[in-house]
Coordinates of C-alpha atoms and ligand atoms in Angstrom, one line a residue:
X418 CA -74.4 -223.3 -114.7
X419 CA -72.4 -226.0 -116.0
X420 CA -69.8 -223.6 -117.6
X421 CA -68.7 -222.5 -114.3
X422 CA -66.5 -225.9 -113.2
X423 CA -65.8 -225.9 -117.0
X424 CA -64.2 -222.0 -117.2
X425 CA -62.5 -223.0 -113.4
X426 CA -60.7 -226.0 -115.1
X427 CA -59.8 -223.7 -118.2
X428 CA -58.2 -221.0 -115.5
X429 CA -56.5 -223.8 -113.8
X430 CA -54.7 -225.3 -116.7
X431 CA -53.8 -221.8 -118.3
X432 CA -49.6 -223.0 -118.5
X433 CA -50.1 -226.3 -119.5
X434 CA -52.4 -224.9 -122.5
X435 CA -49.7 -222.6 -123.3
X436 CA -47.4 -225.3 -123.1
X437 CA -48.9 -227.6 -125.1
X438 CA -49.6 -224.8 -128.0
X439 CA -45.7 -224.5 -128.0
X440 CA -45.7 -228.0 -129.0
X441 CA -48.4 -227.2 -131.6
X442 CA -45.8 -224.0 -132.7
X443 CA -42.7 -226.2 -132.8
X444 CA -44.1 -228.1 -136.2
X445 CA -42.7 -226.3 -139.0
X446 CA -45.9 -226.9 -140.9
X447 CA -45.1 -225.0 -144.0
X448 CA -47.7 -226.2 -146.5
X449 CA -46.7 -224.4 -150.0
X450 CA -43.1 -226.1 -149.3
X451 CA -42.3 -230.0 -150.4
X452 CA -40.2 -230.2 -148.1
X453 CA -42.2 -229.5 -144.9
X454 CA -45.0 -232.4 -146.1
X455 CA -43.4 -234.6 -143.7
X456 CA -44.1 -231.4 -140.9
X457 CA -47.4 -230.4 -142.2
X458 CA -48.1 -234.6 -141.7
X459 CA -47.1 -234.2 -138.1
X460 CA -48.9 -231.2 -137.3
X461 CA -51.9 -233.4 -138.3
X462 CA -51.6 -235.8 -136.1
X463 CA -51.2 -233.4 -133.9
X464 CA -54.2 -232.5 -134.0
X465 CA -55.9 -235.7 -134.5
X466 CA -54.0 -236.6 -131.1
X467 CA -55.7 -234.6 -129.4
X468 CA -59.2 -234.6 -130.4
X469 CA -58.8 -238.5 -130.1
X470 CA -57.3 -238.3 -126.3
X471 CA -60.4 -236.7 -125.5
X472 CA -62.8 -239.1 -126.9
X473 CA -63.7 -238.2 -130.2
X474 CA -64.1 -240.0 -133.2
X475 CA -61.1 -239.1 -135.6
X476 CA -60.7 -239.8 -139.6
X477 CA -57.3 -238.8 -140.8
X478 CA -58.8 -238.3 -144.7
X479 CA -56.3 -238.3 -147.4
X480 CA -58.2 -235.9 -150.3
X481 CA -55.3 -235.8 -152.5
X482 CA -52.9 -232.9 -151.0
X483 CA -52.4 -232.7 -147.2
X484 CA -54.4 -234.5 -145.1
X485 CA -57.7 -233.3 -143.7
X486 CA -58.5 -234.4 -139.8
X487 CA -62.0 -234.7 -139.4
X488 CA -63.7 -235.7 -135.5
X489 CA -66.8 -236.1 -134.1
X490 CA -68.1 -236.3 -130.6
X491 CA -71.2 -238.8 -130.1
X492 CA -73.8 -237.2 -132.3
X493 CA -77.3 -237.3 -130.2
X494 CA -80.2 -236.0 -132.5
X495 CA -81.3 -233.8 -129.6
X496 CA -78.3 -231.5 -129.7
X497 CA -77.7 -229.0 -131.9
X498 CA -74.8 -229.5 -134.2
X499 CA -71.1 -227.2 -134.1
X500 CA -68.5 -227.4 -136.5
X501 CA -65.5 -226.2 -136.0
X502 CA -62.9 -224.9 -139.0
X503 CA -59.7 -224.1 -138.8
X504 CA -56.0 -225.0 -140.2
X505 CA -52.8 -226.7 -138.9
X506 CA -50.5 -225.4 -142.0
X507 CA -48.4 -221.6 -141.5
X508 CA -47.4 -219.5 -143.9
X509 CA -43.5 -219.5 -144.9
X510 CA -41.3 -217.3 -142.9
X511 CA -38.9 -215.6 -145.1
X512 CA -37.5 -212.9 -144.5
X513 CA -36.3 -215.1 -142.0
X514 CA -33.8 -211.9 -140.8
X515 CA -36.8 -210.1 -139.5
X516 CA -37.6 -212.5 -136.8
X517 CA -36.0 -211.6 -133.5
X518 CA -36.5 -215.4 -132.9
X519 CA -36.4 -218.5 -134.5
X520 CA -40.4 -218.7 -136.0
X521 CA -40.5 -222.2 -134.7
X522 CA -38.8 -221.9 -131.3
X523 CA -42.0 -220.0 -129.2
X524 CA -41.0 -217.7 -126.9
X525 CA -42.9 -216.1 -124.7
X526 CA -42.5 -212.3 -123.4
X527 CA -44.8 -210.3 -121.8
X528 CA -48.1 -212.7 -121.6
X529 CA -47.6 -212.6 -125.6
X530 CA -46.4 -216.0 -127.5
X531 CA -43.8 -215.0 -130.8
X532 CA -44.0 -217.7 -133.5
X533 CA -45.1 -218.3 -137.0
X534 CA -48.7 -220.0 -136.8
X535 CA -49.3 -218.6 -133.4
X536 CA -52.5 -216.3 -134.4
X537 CA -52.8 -217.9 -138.1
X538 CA -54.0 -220.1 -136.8
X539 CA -52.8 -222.9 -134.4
X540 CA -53.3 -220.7 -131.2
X541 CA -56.8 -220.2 -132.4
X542 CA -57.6 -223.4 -133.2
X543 CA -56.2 -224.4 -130.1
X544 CA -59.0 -222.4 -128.0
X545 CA -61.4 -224.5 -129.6
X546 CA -59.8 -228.2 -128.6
X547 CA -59.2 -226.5 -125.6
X548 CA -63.2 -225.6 -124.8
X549 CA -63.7 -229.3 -125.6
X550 CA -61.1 -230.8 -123.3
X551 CA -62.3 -228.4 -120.2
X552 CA -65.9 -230.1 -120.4
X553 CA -64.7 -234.0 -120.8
X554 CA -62.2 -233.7 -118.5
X555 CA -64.7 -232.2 -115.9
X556 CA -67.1 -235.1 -116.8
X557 CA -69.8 -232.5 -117.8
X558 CA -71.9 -233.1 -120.9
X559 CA -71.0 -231.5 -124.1
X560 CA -73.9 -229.3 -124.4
X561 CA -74.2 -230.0 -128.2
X562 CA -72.9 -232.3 -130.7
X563 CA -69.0 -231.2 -131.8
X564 CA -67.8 -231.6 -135.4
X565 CA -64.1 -230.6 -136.3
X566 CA -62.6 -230.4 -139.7
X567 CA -59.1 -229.2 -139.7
X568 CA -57.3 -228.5 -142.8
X569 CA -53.2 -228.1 -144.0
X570 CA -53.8 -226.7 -147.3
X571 CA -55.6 -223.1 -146.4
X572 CA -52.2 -220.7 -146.9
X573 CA -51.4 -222.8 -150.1
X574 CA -54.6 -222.2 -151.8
X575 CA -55.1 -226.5 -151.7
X576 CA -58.4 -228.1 -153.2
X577 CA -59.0 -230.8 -150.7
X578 CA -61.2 -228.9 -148.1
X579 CA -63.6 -228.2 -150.9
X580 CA -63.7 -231.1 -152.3
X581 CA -64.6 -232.5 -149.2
X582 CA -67.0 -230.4 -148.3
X583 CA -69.0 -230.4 -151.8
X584 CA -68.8 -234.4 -151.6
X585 CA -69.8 -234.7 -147.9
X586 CA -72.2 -232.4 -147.0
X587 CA -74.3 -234.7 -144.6
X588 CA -70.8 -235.7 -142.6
X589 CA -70.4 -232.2 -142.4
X590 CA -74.1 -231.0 -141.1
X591 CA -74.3 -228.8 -138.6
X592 CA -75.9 -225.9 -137.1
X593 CA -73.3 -223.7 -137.7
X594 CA -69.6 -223.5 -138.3
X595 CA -67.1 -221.7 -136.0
X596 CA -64.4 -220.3 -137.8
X597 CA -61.3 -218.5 -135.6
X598 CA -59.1 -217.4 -138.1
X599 CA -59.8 -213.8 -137.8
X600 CA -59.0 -210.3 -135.6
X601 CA -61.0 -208.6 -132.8
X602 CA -61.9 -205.6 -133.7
X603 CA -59.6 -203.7 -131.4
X604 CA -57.5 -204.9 -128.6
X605 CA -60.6 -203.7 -125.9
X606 CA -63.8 -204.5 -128.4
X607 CA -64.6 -208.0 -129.6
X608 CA -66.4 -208.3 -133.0
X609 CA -68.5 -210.9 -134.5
X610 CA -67.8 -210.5 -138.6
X611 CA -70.7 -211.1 -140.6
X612 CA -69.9 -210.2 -144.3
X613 CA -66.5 -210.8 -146.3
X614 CA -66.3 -209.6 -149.7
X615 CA -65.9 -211.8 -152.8
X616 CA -63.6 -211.9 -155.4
X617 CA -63.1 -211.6 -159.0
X618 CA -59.5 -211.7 -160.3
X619 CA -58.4 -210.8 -163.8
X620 CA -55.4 -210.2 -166.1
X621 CA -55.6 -208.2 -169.0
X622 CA -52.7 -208.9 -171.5
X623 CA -52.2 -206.8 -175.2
X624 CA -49.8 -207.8 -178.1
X625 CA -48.7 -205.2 -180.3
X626 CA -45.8 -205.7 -182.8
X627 CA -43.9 -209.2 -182.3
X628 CA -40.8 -207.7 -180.7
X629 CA -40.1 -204.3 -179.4
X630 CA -39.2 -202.1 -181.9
X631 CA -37.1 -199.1 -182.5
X632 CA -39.3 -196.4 -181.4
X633 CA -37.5 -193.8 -183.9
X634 CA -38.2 -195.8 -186.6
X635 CA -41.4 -197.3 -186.3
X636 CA -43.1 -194.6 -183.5
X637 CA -46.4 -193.4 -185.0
X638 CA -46.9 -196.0 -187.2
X639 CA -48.3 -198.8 -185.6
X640 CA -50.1 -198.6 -181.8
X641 CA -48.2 -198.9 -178.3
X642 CA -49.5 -202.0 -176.1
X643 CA -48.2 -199.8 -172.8
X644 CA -50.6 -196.5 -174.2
X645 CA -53.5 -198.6 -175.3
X646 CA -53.4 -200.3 -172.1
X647 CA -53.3 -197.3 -170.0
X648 CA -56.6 -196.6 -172.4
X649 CA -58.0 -199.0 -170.5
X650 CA -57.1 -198.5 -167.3
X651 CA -58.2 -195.2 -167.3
X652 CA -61.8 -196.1 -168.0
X653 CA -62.3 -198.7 -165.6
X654 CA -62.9 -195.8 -163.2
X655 CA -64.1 -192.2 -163.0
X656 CA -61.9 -189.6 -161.0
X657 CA -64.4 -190.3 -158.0
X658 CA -63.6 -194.0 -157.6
X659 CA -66.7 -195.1 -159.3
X660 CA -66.3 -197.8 -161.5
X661 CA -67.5 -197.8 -165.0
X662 CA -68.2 -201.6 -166.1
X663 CA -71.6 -201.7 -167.0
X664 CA -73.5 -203.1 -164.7
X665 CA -71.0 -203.1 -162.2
X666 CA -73.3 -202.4 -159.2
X667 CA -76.5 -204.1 -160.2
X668 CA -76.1 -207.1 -157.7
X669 CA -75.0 -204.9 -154.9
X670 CA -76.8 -205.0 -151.8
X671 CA -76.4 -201.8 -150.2
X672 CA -76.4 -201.1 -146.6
X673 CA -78.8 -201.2 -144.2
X674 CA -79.7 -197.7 -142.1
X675 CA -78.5 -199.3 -139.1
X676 CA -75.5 -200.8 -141.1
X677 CA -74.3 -197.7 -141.0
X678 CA -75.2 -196.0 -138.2
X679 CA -73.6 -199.3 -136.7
X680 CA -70.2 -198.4 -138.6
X681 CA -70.2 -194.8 -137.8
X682 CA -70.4 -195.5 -134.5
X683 CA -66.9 -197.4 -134.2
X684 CA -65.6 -194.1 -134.8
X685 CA -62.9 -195.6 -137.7
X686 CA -61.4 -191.8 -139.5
X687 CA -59.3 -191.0 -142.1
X688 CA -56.7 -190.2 -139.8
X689 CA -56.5 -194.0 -138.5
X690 CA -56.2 -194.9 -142.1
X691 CA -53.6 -192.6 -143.2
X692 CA -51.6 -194.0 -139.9
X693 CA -52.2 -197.2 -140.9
X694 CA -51.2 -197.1 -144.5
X695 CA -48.8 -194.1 -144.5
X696 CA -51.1 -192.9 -147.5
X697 CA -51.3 -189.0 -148.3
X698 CA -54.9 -189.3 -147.9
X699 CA -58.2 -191.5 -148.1
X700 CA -59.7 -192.0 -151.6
X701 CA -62.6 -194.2 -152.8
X702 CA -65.9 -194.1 -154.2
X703 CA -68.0 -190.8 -153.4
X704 CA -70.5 -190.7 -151.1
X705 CA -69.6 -193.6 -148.8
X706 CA -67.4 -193.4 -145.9
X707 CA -64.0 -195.2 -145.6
X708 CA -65.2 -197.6 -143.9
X709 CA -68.1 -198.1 -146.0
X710 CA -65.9 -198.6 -148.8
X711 CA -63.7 -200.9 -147.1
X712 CA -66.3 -203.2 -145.7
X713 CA -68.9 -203.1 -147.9
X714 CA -68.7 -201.3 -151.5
X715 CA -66.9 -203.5 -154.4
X716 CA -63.7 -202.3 -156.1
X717 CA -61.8 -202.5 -158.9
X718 CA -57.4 -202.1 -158.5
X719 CA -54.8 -202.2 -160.6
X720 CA -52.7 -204.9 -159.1
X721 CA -49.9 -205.2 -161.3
X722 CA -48.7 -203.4 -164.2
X723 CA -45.7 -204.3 -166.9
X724 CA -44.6 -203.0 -169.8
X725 CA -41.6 -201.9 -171.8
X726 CA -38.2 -200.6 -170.3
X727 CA -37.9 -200.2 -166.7
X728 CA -34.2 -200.3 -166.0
X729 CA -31.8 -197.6 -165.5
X730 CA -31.6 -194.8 -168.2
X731 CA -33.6 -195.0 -171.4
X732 CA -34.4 -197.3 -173.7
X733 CA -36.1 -195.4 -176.8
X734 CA -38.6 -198.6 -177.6
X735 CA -42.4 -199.5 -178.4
X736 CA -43.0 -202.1 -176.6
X737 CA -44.3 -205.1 -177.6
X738 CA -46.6 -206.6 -175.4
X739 CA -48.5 -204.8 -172.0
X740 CA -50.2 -206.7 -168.9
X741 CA -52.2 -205.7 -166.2
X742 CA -53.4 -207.7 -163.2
X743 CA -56.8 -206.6 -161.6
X744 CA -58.7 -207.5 -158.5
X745 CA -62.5 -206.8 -157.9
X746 CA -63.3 -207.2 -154.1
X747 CA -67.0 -207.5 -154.4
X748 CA -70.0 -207.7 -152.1
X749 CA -73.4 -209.3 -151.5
X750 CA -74.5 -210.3 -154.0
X751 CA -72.3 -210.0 -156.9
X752 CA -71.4 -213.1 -158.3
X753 CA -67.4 -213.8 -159.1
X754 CA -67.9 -215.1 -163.0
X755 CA -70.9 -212.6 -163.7
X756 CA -68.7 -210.1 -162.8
X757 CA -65.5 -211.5 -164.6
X758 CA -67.8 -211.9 -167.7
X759 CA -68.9 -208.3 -167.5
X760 CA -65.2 -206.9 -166.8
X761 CA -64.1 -208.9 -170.0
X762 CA -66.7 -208.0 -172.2
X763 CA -66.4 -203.9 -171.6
X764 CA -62.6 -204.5 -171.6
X765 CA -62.7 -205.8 -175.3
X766 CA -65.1 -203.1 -175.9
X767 CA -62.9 -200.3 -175.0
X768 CA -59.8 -201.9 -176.3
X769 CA -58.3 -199.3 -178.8
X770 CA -57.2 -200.3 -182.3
X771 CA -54.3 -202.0 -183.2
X772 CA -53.4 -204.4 -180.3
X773 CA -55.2 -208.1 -179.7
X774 CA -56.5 -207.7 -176.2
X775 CA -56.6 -211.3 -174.0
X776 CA -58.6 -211.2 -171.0
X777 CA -58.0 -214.0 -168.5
X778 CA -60.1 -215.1 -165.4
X779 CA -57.9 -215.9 -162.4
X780 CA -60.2 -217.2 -159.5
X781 CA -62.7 -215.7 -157.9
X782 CA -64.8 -216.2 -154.5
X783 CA -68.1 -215.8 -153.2
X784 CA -69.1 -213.0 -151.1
X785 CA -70.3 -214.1 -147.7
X786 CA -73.0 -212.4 -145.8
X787 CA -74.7 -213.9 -142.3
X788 CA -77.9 -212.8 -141.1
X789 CA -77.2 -211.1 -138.0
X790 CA -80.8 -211.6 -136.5
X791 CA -80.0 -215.2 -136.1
X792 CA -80.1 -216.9 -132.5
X793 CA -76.5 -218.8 -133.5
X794 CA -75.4 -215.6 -134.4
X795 CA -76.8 -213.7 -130.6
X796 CA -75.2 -217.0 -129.6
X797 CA -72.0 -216.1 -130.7
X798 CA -72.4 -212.2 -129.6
X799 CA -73.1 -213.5 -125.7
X800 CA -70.2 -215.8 -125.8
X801 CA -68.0 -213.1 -126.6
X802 CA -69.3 -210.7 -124.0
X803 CA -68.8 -213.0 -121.7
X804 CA -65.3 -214.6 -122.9
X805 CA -63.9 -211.0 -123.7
X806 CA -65.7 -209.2 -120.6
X807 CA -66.9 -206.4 -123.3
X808 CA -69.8 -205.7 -125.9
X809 CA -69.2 -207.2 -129.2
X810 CA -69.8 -205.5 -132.2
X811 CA -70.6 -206.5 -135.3
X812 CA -67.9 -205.4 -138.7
X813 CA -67.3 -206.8 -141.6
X814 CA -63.8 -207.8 -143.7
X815 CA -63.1 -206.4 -146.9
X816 CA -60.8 -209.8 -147.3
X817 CA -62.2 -213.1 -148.6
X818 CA -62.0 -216.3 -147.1
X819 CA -63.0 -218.2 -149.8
X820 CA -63.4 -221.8 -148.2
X821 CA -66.4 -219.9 -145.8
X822 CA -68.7 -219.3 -148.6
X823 CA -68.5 -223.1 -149.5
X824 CA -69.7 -223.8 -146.2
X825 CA -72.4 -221.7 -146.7
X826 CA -73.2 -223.3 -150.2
X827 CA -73.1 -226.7 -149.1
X828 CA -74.1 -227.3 -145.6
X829 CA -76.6 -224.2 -146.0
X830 CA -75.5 -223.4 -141.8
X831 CA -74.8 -220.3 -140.7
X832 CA -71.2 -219.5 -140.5
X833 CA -69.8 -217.5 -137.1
X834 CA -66.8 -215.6 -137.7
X835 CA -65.3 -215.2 -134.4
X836 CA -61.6 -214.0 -134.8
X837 CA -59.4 -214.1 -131.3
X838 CA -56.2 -212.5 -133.0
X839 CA -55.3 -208.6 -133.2
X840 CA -54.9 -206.7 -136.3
X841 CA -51.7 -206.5 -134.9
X842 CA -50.5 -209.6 -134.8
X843 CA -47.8 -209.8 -137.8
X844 CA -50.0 -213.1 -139.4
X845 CA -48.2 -213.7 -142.6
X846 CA -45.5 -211.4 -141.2
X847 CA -41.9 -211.8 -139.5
X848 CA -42.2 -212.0 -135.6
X849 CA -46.0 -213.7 -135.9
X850 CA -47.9 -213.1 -131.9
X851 CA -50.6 -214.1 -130.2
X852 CA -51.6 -212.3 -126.7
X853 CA -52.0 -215.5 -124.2
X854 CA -55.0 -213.1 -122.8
X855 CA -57.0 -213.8 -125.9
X856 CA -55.7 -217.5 -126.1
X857 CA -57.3 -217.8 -122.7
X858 CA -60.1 -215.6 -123.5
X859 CA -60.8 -217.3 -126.2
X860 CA -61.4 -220.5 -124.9
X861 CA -63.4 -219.2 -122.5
X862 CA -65.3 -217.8 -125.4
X863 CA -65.6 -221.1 -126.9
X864 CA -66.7 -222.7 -123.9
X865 CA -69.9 -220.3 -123.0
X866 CA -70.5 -220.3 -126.6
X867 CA -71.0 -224.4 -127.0
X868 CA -73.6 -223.9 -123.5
X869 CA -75.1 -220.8 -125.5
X870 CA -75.5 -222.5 -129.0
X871 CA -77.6 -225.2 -127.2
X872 CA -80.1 -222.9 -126.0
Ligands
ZN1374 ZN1 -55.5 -218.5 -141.3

C-alpha cells in the first residue's frame, strides 16, 4: 500500500510539522480588523507558499476583500477530483486578559499547541497541506487530483468565497469537498457530520408613541410597544417548545429509524447537557430527545430583547419603541426566505393594535444534508478509522456553515465534514488549543483518505 512510506514520512517529520504550524500561528491574521489586512495578506501567502513548494499550481485571486488562494495539482481525467476548504483568517482575541499566553506566540504544553487559529482553523488546514507534502516528497503519486481553495474572510462573514464559487464552478469541480473546520465527536470517537442546520434570522421592531411618555399620564390610553411585543413572543411558541408559524414544519424532513437509533446510541443525556450549559434543566420540543432537537428539529429563539427602562431604580414610562431579534435554526429541507416570509407574515398577523410592526430579514443559510450511503462518504468513514484508530460515527451540528451549502449548490459534490478539533478546544475563545495527537492524526486521516477516495 502506497500510504504506508507516506504515513512513515508523516511520523518522521511530526516536529518539524509542529514547527512549521507555529509559523502558520505567529500571523496575527485577524480578518474583521483593518488593521491586520497587511497579516491576513501574509498568512495567504503563507499558504500559497506552501502549496507552491510542493508543486502545485497556485492563483493568489483578489475577489474584492481578502484574498482567496486557490491550487491545483496536475489534473489527470482518470482521477477522481478532492477539494479541499478551509481558512487562514482567526477570530479576534479580546479579552486579551484571559489568555495565559500571548494568542500569537504558540506555546506548547503537554502534546497540546495554545494559540488563536490553532483549531479554527490553521492547524486543521495544516493536516491537509501536510497529507499532500508526505506523498510528493516520497515521490509517490497523488492518488487523485488535489484542488485547494483557502479563504481569509470566513470569521468576518466576507462575500468573496461565494462569489467565487457561484462564478467558477468548473475551476472548482470535484468529487467532493473536504472541509476540517469542525470537532470529533469526543476526544476517543471520531465523527463524520453529515447534516448542519440552516438559518433564518429576523428582527422584529414596534413603534408606539413618538417618544416615551409619562406612564401616569398617558398609561391606558394608547398601547405599550414592550406588552404588545411580548404578545408576540408569546405565540411564536406553545409551552411544549412547538412552534406556532403556520406551516413551520411542512419542509421538515424528519428522521430516519436508524437516525435515531444511531443518536440514541451515543448515549448524549440531559445530565451532559445541564453540565455543559449550567441550565436547570433540558427543554425543547415534545417528543424528541435532546439530541434530536439539537441536531435535527428547527427552532425558533428569542435572541435579543430591548425595550424601555433598564437602569437602576424605576423609571415610571411607556416606552416608545420595542425590538426583538430572532433566530430559526432549521433543517432539511426548509428553505431560509420561505421560512422568513412565513415568520413575517404570521408576525403582522398576530401584531396587536396600536403599534406599526416592522419585520426585517437578517440572513439566512441553507441547511446541508449529505447522503450517508455515498462511497466518498464510506471513504471518509475508513479514513478516519484508520487515522483515529476508532469507529467513526456519524452526528450532525445544529450550527450552520453557511459557505458548505454553496458548495453543495454549485459544484453539486458531496461535501465531507471531517472536523479534527475537540469541542473543547476554546475556538473563538481565550486560550484557543489544538491536541498535536489530532494534528498528527489528522494528517494521517487525510493521507488514507486521498488513497481511499480513489478507490
Ligand atoms: Zn473556522
Amino acid at each position: 500500500m502506497a500510504s504506508q512510506k507516506v504515513l512513515e514520512y508523516l511520523d518522521a517529520h511530526r516536529q518539524q510539522h509542529v514547527d512549521q504550524l507555529c509559523d502558520f500561528l505567529r500571523i496575527p491574521s485577524i480578518s474583521s480588523q483593518s488593521e491586520h489586512e497587511e497579516d491576513c495578506r501574509r498568512a495567504a501567502a503563507f499558504v500559497a507558499g506552501e502549496l507552491k513548494e510542493l508543486g502545485l499550481v497556485v492563483e493568489t485571486i483578489e475577489a474584492g476583500g481578502l484574498p482567496l488562494v486557490y491550487a491545483q495539482s496536475e489534473i489527470k481525467p482518470e482521477r477522481k477530483t478532492l477539494l479541499f476548504y478551509g481558512h487562514y483568517d482567526v477570530q479576534p482575541v479580546d479579552p486579551l486578559e484571559l489568555w495565559d499566553h500571548p494568542p500569537f506566540e504558540p506555546m506548547i504544553k503537554n502534546e497540546i499547541v495554545y494559540a488563536r487559529g490553532a483549531c479554527d482553523d490553521k492547524g486543521q488546514v495544516y493536516t491537509h497541506i501536510k497529507a499532500l507534502e508526505a506523498y510528493i516528497k516520497q515521490g509517490i503519486e497523488l492518488p487523485v487530483n488535489v484542488k485547494f481553495i483557502i479563504e481569509g474572510e470566513e470569521e468576518a462573514g466576507g462575500e468573496s468565497i461565494y462569489r467565487y464559487t457561484e462564478q467558477n464552478p468548473e475551476k472548482l469541480a470535484c468529487d467532493a469537498i473536504i472541509v476540517s473546520d469542525t470537532a470529533l465527536y469526543n476526544e476517543s470517537t471520531p465523527g463524520i457530520c453529515y447534516s448542519l442546520k440552516g438559518l433564518a434570522y429576523m428582527e422584529i421592531q414596534l413603534k408606539g408613541p413618538d417618544m416615551d411618555l409619562h406612564s401616569g399620564s398617558y398609561g391606558g390610553t394608547v398601547q405599550n410597544p414592550g406588552n404588545a411585543l411580548a404578545e408576540i413572543i408569546a405565540k411564536l411558541k406553545d409551552e411544549n417548545g412547538h412552534c406556532l408559524i403556520p406551516g413551520f414544519y411542512d419542509d421538515v424532513l424528519e428522521l430516519e429509524p436508524d437516525e435515531r437509533a444511531g443518536f440514541a446510541e451515543l448515549g448524549y443525556t440531559d445530565e451532559i447537557l445541564k453540565k455543559e450549559t449550567g441550565a436547570p434543566e433540558a427543554f425543547g420540543e415534545e417528543g424528541f430527545t435532546t439530541l434530536e432537537r439539537m441536531w435535527a428539529r428547527p427552532t425558533c429563539d428569542v435572541n435579543g430583547l430591548a425595550s424601555g427602562y433598564g437602569g437602576e431604580g424605576a423609571k415610571t414610562i411607556i416606552p416608545s419603541r420595542a425590538m426583538a431579534k430572532v433566530s430559526m435554526r432549521l433543517v432539511p429541507n426548509q428553505d431560509p426566505a420561505k421560512i422568513a416570509q412565513l415568520f413575517e407574515k404570521y408576525v403582522l398577523s398576530i401584531a396587536p393594535k396600536g403599534v406599526e410592526v416592522t419585520v426585517i430579514d437578517h440572513h439566512g443559510a441553507n441547511p446541508v444534508l449529505v447522503p450517508r450511503k455515498s462511497e466518498m462518504m464510506q471513504a471518509g468513514m475508513k479514513a478516519l478509522e484508520e487515522g483515529f484508530g476508532a469507529k467513526p460515527v456519524f452526528i450532525r451540528e445544529g450550527g450552520s456553515i453557511p459557505i458548505v451549502g454553496t458548495f453543495q449548490e454549485c459544484l453539486k459534490s458531496p461535501v465531507l465534514l471531517l472536523g479534527y478539533g475537540l469541542s473543547t478546544d476554546n475556538i473563538h475563545s481565550p486560550n484557543e488549543k489544538f491536541h498535536l495527537s489530532n494534528f498528527w492524526r489528522g494528517a494521517r486521516t487525510t493521507a488514507i483518505l486521498m488513497e481511499e477516495a480513489a478507490k
